[in-house]
Short mmCIF file of C-alpha atoms and ligand atoms in Angstrom, two decimals:
data_model
loop_
_atom_site.label_atom_id
_atom_site.label_comp_id
_atom_site.label_asym_id
_atom_site.label_seq_id
_atom_site.Cartn_x
_atom_site.Cartn_y
_atom_site.Cartn_z
CA MET A 33 14.31 -7.30 -15.62
CA SER A 34 12.45 -5.21 -18.53
CA ASN A 35 10.73 -3.27 -15.73
CA GLU A 36 14.34 -1.77 -14.45
CA LEU A 37 14.60 1.87 -15.48
CA LEU A 38 18.26 1.81 -13.82
CA VAL A 39 20.71 -0.99 -13.29
CA VAL A 40 24.04 -0.30 -11.27
CA ARG A 41 26.52 -2.94 -11.56
CA ASP A 42 29.84 -2.74 -9.79
CA LEU A 43 30.58 1.10 -10.07
CA GLU A 44 33.79 2.14 -9.28
CA LYS A 45 34.75 5.65 -8.28
CA SER A 46 37.66 5.95 -6.13
CA PHE A 47 39.48 9.93 -5.50
CA GLN A 48 42.88 11.32 -5.33
CA VAL A 49 43.74 11.95 -2.24
CA GLY A 50 47.45 12.92 -2.07
CA ARG A 51 50.75 11.49 -4.69
CA GLY A 52 49.75 8.34 -6.32
CA VAL A 53 47.16 7.86 -3.48
CA GLU A 54 44.02 6.94 -3.90
CA PHE A 55 40.96 6.61 -2.19
CA LYS A 56 37.90 4.20 -2.82
CA ALA A 57 34.76 6.14 -2.34
CA ILE A 58 32.29 3.10 -4.14
CA ASP A 59 33.68 -0.32 -4.48
CA LYS A 60 31.86 -2.36 -6.75
CA VAL A 61 28.31 -1.05 -5.67
CA SER A 62 25.02 -2.67 -7.36
CA PHE A 63 21.56 -1.77 -7.43
CA SER A 64 18.29 -1.05 -9.16
CA ILE A 65 15.20 0.73 -9.30
CA ALA A 66 12.14 -0.09 -11.36
CA ARG A 67 10.61 2.92 -13.05
CA GLY A 68 8.19 4.53 -11.45
CA LYS A 69 9.76 3.30 -7.73
CA THR A 70 12.23 4.92 -5.30
CA LEU A 71 15.64 3.26 -3.75
CA GLY A 72 16.37 4.79 -0.49
CA LEU A 73 20.05 4.63 -0.23
CA VAL A 74 20.91 5.79 3.28
CA GLY A 75 24.42 5.56 5.09
CA GLU A 76 26.39 7.68 7.53
CA SER A 77 28.47 11.26 6.39
CA GLY A 78 31.03 10.21 4.38
CA CYS A 79 30.34 6.69 2.95
CA GLY A 80 29.58 7.94 -0.67
CA LYS A 81 26.15 8.48 -1.57
CA THR A 82 26.97 11.81 -2.96
CA THR A 83 29.54 9.85 -4.95
CA ILE A 84 27.20 7.20 -5.95
CA GLY A 85 24.15 10.11 -6.83
CA ARG A 86 26.69 11.50 -8.26
CA THR A 87 28.18 8.73 -10.58
CA VAL A 88 25.15 7.38 -12.04
CA VAL A 89 24.09 10.42 -13.12
CA ARG A 90 27.39 10.80 -15.15
CA LEU A 91 28.66 14.43 -12.68
CA TYR A 92 31.52 11.73 -12.21
CA GLN A 93 33.13 9.16 -14.74
CA ALA A 94 33.29 6.07 -12.85
CA ASP A 95 36.10 4.34 -12.28
CA GLY A 96 34.43 0.16 -13.49
CA GLY A 97 31.38 -0.82 -13.61
CA GLN A 98 28.85 0.51 -15.71
CA VAL A 99 25.14 2.23 -15.22
CA LEU A 100 22.48 1.13 -17.62
CA PHE A 101 19.53 3.77 -18.02
CA GLN A 102 17.28 1.80 -20.14
CA ASP A 103 19.55 0.64 -22.99
CA MET A 104 22.17 3.65 -22.69
CA ASP A 105 25.42 3.01 -20.99
CA VAL A 106 25.55 6.24 -19.29
CA HIS A 107 29.48 5.89 -19.25
CA ARG A 108 30.04 4.65 -22.41
CA VAL A 109 28.02 7.11 -24.76
CA THR A 110 27.96 9.80 -27.37
CA ARG A 111 28.20 13.63 -27.13
CA LYS A 112 24.10 13.53 -28.64
CA GLN A 113 23.44 11.30 -25.52
CA ALA A 114 25.00 12.25 -23.23
CA HIS A 115 23.41 15.52 -24.17
CA GLU A 116 19.70 13.85 -24.05
CA LEU A 117 20.46 12.28 -20.72
CA THR A 118 20.86 16.00 -19.17
CA LYS A 119 17.75 15.97 -19.71
CA ARG A 120 16.28 12.50 -18.77
CA MET A 121 18.30 12.32 -15.66
CA GLN A 122 18.31 15.05 -12.86
CA MET A 123 19.95 15.85 -9.52
CA ILE A 124 18.58 17.56 -6.42
CA PHE A 125 21.54 18.74 -4.11
CA GLN A 126 22.29 18.10 -1.09
CA ASP A 127 22.57 21.90 0.15
CA PRO A 128 19.62 24.73 -1.16
CA TYR A 129 21.66 27.39 0.24
CA SER A 130 24.97 27.04 -1.63
CA SER A 131 23.50 25.14 -4.75
CA LEU A 132 21.24 27.86 -6.67
CA ASN A 133 23.26 30.35 -8.19
CA PRO A 134 22.45 33.42 -5.89
CA ARG A 135 22.73 36.34 -8.88
CA MET A 136 20.00 34.78 -10.58
CA THR A 137 16.20 35.49 -10.69
CA VAL A 138 14.17 32.04 -9.18
CA GLY A 139 12.69 32.35 -12.98
CA ASP A 140 16.13 32.48 -15.05
CA ILE A 141 17.10 29.66 -12.47
CA ILE A 142 14.34 27.49 -13.85
CA GLY A 143 14.31 28.68 -16.98
CA GLU A 144 17.95 27.40 -17.32
CA GLY A 145 16.62 23.75 -19.15
CA LEU A 146 14.38 25.28 -20.56
CA ASP A 147 17.05 27.29 -22.92
CA ILE A 148 19.26 24.40 -23.08
CA HIS A 149 16.87 21.83 -24.61
CA LYS A 150 14.97 24.75 -26.47
CA LEU A 151 11.74 23.31 -24.85
CA TYR A 152 9.70 26.44 -25.49
CA ASN A 153 8.46 28.33 -28.24
CA GLY A 154 9.38 31.80 -27.72
CA ARG A 155 9.60 34.20 -24.46
CA LYS A 156 5.68 34.50 -23.41
CA ALA A 157 5.62 30.17 -23.88
CA ARG A 158 8.82 30.22 -21.48
CA ASN A 159 7.21 32.40 -18.78
CA GLU A 160 4.52 30.41 -18.21
CA ARG A 161 5.91 27.41 -18.07
CA ILE A 162 8.09 28.83 -14.98
CA TYR A 163 4.97 29.43 -13.34
CA GLU A 164 3.84 26.38 -13.96
CA LEU A 165 6.37 24.92 -12.30
CA LEU A 166 6.32 27.17 -9.72
CA GLU A 167 3.15 26.16 -8.84
CA MET A 168 3.98 22.60 -9.37
CA VAL A 169 5.97 23.03 -6.25
CA GLY A 170 3.49 24.53 -4.24
CA LEU A 171 5.10 28.23 -4.91
CA ASN A 172 3.51 31.05 -7.13
CA ARG A 173 4.27 33.04 -10.44
CA GLU A 174 5.46 36.17 -7.84
CA HIS A 175 8.11 34.06 -6.73
CA ALA A 176 9.99 34.49 -10.62
CA GLY A 177 11.28 37.70 -10.03
CA ARG A 178 13.12 37.03 -6.96
CA PHE A 179 16.07 36.02 -5.50
CA PRO A 180 17.34 32.76 -3.96
CA HIS A 181 18.02 34.88 -0.57
CA GLU A 182 14.46 35.94 -0.49
CA PHE A 183 13.41 32.22 0.33
CA SER A 184 13.91 30.13 3.20
CA GLY A 185 15.55 26.52 3.40
CA GLY A 186 12.48 24.82 2.69
CA GLN A 187 11.32 27.13 -0.15
CA ARG A 188 15.09 27.26 -1.68
CA GLN A 189 14.42 23.55 -1.66
CA ARG A 190 11.25 23.58 -4.07
CA VAL A 191 12.92 25.98 -6.36
CA GLY A 192 15.68 23.26 -6.42
CA ILE A 193 12.96 20.86 -6.98
CA ALA A 194 11.33 23.06 -9.87
CA ARG A 195 14.66 22.98 -11.08
CA ALA A 196 14.62 19.61 -11.64
CA LEU A 197 11.43 19.71 -12.83
CA ALA A 198 11.87 21.65 -16.19
CA VAL A 199 13.18 19.41 -18.24
CA GLU A 200 10.85 16.95 -18.13
CA PRO A 201 13.22 14.02 -16.28
CA GLU A 202 12.85 9.88 -15.93
CA PHE A 203 15.07 9.75 -13.18
CA ILE A 204 15.89 11.95 -10.14
CA VAL A 205 18.06 11.77 -8.13
CA CYS A 206 17.25 13.57 -4.73
CA ASP A 207 20.79 14.30 -2.57
CA GLU A 208 19.56 14.46 1.24
CA ALA A 209 16.72 17.13 -0.10
CA ILE A 210 15.57 16.98 3.21
CA SER A 211 18.11 17.10 5.41
CA ALA A 212 18.70 20.49 5.71
CA LEU A 213 15.48 21.31 6.71
CA ASP A 214 13.19 21.47 10.01
CA VAL A 215 11.41 18.52 10.83
CA SER A 216 7.85 19.96 9.73
CA ILE A 217 9.34 21.62 6.22
CA GLN A 218 11.12 17.59 5.96
CA ALA A 219 7.81 16.07 5.91
CA GLN A 220 6.24 18.69 3.39
CA ILE A 221 9.01 18.91 1.14
CA ILE A 222 8.30 14.47 1.15
CA ASN A 223 5.18 14.40 0.59
CA LEU A 224 5.13 17.16 -2.65
CA LEU A 225 7.70 14.51 -4.60
CA MET A 226 5.56 11.58 -3.64
CA ASP A 227 2.61 13.71 -5.47
CA LEU A 228 4.99 14.21 -7.83
CA GLN A 229 6.33 11.23 -8.71
CA ASP A 230 2.70 10.44 -9.00
CA GLU A 231 1.82 12.51 -10.92
CA LEU A 232 4.69 12.63 -13.77
CA GLY A 233 5.88 8.95 -12.97
CA LEU A 234 9.50 9.89 -11.97
CA THR A 235 11.67 7.12 -10.48
CA TYR A 236 14.09 8.46 -7.42
CA LEU A 237 16.95 7.14 -6.26
CA PHE A 238 16.45 9.32 -2.77
CA ILE A 239 19.28 9.63 -0.63
CA ALA A 240 19.53 10.19 3.18
CA HIS A 241 22.06 9.60 6.23
CA ASP A 242 19.36 8.10 8.41
CA LEU A 243 16.36 6.25 8.20
CA SER A 244 13.87 8.39 9.84
CA MET A 245 12.42 9.91 6.91
CA VAL A 246 13.45 8.28 3.81
CA ARG A 247 10.99 5.11 5.44
CA HIS A 248 8.13 6.98 4.06
CA ILE A 249 8.99 7.05 0.52
CA SER A 250 11.25 4.52 -0.38
CA ASP A 251 10.28 0.89 -2.13
CA ASP A 252 13.49 -0.15 -1.10
CA ILE A 253 15.98 0.48 0.91
CA ALA A 254 20.18 0.33 0.11
CA VAL A 255 21.99 0.78 2.95
CA MET A 256 25.77 1.81 2.59
CA TYR A 257 29.14 1.70 4.73
CA LEU A 258 31.65 3.29 3.71
CA GLY A 259 31.96 2.93 -0.15
CA ASN A 260 30.29 -0.60 -0.30
CA LEU A 261 26.54 -1.30 0.28
CA VAL A 262 25.60 -3.57 3.28
CA GLU A 263 22.45 -4.60 3.14
CA LYS A 264 19.31 -4.24 0.42
CA ALA A 265 15.52 -4.91 1.08
CA GLU A 266 11.93 -4.11 0.42
CA THR A 267 11.63 -0.59 2.94
CA ASP A 268 9.04 -2.43 5.66
CA THR A 269 11.59 -5.67 5.82
CA LEU A 270 13.88 -3.37 6.24
CA TYR A 271 12.27 -2.30 9.25
CA THR A 272 11.34 -4.72 10.47
CA LYS A 273 13.68 -7.14 10.13
CA PRO A 274 17.15 -5.68 9.69
CA LEU A 275 20.01 -8.15 8.71
CA HIS A 276 23.07 -6.77 9.35
CA PRO A 277 24.43 -5.34 12.57
CA TYR A 278 25.44 -1.99 10.97
CA THR A 279 21.33 -1.46 9.50
CA GLN A 280 20.12 -2.84 12.87
CA GLY A 281 22.89 0.34 15.01
CA LEU A 282 21.12 2.94 12.67
CA LEU A 283 17.21 1.71 13.35
CA GLU A 284 18.58 2.22 16.96
CA ALA A 285 19.51 5.64 16.09
CA VAL A 286 16.08 6.55 15.31
CA PRO A 287 14.33 8.58 17.81
CA THR A 288 10.96 7.58 18.82
CA PRO A 289 7.65 9.83 19.99
CA ASP A 290 8.38 8.73 23.60
CA PRO A 291 10.54 10.44 25.90
CA ILE A 292 10.48 8.20 28.38
CA TYR A 293 11.53 5.02 26.75
CA GLU A 294 14.21 7.67 24.53
CA LYS A 295 16.39 8.41 28.00
CA GLN A 296 15.77 4.75 29.25
CA ARG A 297 17.25 2.95 25.92
CA GLU A 298 20.79 2.10 25.32
CA LYS A 299 20.93 4.45 22.51
CA ILE A 300 24.67 3.70 21.26
CA LEU A 301 25.49 0.24 19.25
CA LEU A 302 27.29 2.10 17.42
CA THR A 303 30.42 3.59 18.89
CA GLY A 304 33.81 5.14 16.91
CA ASP A 305 33.52 6.70 13.90
CA VAL A 306 33.24 6.41 9.84
CA LYS A 307 37.36 5.82 9.41
CA SER A 308 38.04 6.25 6.11
CA PHE A 309 40.67 4.25 4.95
CA LYS A 310 43.29 4.73 3.26
CA GLY A 311 44.25 1.99 0.39
CA GLU A 312 43.50 -1.70 0.53
CA ARG A 313 40.99 -2.45 3.08
CA LYS A 314 41.00 -6.38 4.52
CA GLY A 315 37.90 -7.55 5.60
CA CYS A 316 34.82 -6.06 6.35
CA VAL A 317 34.20 -2.51 6.41
CA PHE A 318 32.32 -2.75 9.45
CA ALA A 319 34.82 -4.67 11.12
CA SER A 320 36.42 -2.10 13.44
CA ARG A 321 32.60 -1.12 14.75
CA CYS A 322 31.32 -4.45 15.03
CA LYS A 323 30.99 -6.07 18.35
CA TYR A 324 29.60 -9.07 16.65
CA ALA A 325 33.78 -9.00 14.80
CA ALA A 326 34.81 -12.42 14.66
CA ASP A 327 38.58 -13.14 13.27
CA LEU A 328 36.96 -14.42 9.47
CA CYS A 329 35.48 -10.27 9.20
CA GLN A 330 39.13 -8.79 10.09
CA GLU A 331 40.78 -11.34 7.37
CA VAL A 332 37.82 -11.92 4.51
CA LYS A 333 35.44 -8.92 3.04
CA PRO A 334 31.88 -10.88 3.14
CA GLU A 335 29.65 -10.43 0.10
CA LEU A 336 25.92 -8.67 -0.55
CA ARG A 337 24.34 -11.79 -0.84
CA GLU A 338 20.23 -12.88 -0.73
CA ILE A 339 19.86 -14.12 2.94
CA GLU A 340 15.82 -14.40 1.99
CA PRO A 341 13.71 -13.79 -0.92
CA ALA A 342 15.14 -10.00 -2.11
CA HIS A 343 16.91 -9.37 1.31
CA PHE A 344 20.10 -9.01 0.72
CA ALA A 345 23.43 -8.42 3.67
CA ALA A 346 26.68 -8.61 3.67
CA CYS A 347 28.11 -10.12 7.14
CA HIS A 348 29.63 -13.41 7.80
CA ARG A 349 27.66 -14.39 10.37
CA ILE A 350 24.23 -13.16 9.55
CA GLU A 351 22.81 -16.00 10.11
CA GLU A 352 24.47 -16.86 13.64
CA LEU A 353 23.12 -13.57 14.68
CA ASN A 354 19.28 -13.42 13.39
CA GLY A 355 18.79 -17.69 14.04
CA ALA A 356 17.86 -17.43 10.43
CA SER A 357 17.78 -20.87 8.11
CA ARG A 358 21.19 -21.38 6.89
CA ARG A 359 21.72 -20.55 3.16
CA ARG A 360 24.38 -20.45 0.83
N1 ATP B 25 35.97 15.33 -5.09
C1 ATP B 25 36.57 14.48 -3.91
N2 ATP B 25 37.86 14.14 -3.79
C2 ATP B 25 38.39 13.73 -3.19
N3 ATP B 25 37.48 13.11 -2.28
C3 ATP B 25 36.01 13.17 -1.94
C4 ATP B 25 35.57 13.43 -3.38
N4 ATP B 25 34.05 13.62 -3.23
C5 ATP B 25 34.20 12.91 -2.44
N5 ATP B 25 35.10 12.45 -1.21
C6 ATP B 25 35.47 11.60 -0.22
O1 ATP B 25 34.81 10.49 -0.58
C7 ATP B 25 33.97 10.00 0.76
C8 ATP B 25 32.60 10.00 0.47
O2 ATP B 25 31.89 11.60 0.02
P1 ATP B 25 30.68 11.53 0.00
O3 ATP B 25 30.21 12.92 -0.67
O4 ATP B 25 29.88 10.87 -1.62
O5 ATP B 25 30.26 11.01 1.10
P2 ATP B 25 28.54 10.92 1.77
O6 ATP B 25 27.90 9.55 2.21
O7 ATP B 25 27.89 12.06 0.47
O8 ATP B 25 27.87 11.77 2.69
P3 ATP B 25 27.13 13.00 3.70
O9 ATP B 25 26.78 12.41 4.01
O10 ATP B 25 27.96 14.29 4.46
O11 ATP B 25 26.96 13.47 2.21
C9 ATP B 25 34.64 10.42 1.69
O12 ATP B 25 35.61 10.16 2.24
C10 ATP B 25 34.61 11.79 0.76
O13 ATP B 25 36.02 12.63 1.61
MG1 MG B 26 26.73 13.95 0.53
#
């Protein structure tokens, strides 16, 4: 499909975790995002979301697979193209407290990208552009001379967004851009990101660890477990008809506004922790926590397959558990 801005195919990334021991943080992950759209990427802590984001924007080298950004193969580019990509793809980082240099003014933090890509003519134009960017994210020009510690978490995240926008990117990885913030501030930042997307035609990979906030911003959602995608669907479909037991568990964990229901309902569908396997894995990555796991699940890894049109899941027992018609 020519409309795709980003296509990720069988992406792999491992980390050295000891002498000769490799940990496969990303295991053949594939997805694509159309221009102007948002893919939500959801999964518990440690499942590999940040690693995907960083590998997609070339902060990490991939060990296998491909990231195609329009006509560019992101991990096989010339130096000139690599420089171009630092302008076209940006990342907003997980922690608004540590991702901004405490010794730089907010103006200079935002101006850095402008300097690197020579995006202005003269001092005055530089300052004007910084003011404009501050206003775009709901801050004001007086903020340019201040330092990160003088801002609240929500304001810092706005600075992070302004910094990303400075180079006029087409694609932004928002890595838990809102997780560290209060719920009311989270909604404000989501709305800001959505307004900016409309205005500027941006494409997002929006990373979050639960399903509560991503619904509003995402066109499609991919659910990740231990380095693998286990389900992928259009957003409403994922919420109304989740197929994978893990997604169903994550949805159970989303709080509802009704306190009595909250108290009564059986909340712990998901038990145990994400195991961080070292070395070779066998079978389904979710099998150790899945209450439906059968012998086959312990032995053979299920592929991510299309269960219904544009709805993918990786589970041997999907049809059985969801009563859907059997399809190959
Ligand atoms: N630089 C690294 N060296 C070694 N292991 C790493 C490195 N970065 C990540 N990992 C490991 O890879 C796995 C995935 O980490 P990652 O940060 O991508 O997870 P995440 O889904 O973003 O988690 P969180 O929700 O906590 O941010 C984890 O087990 C982590 O310990
Ligand atoms: Mg992370």
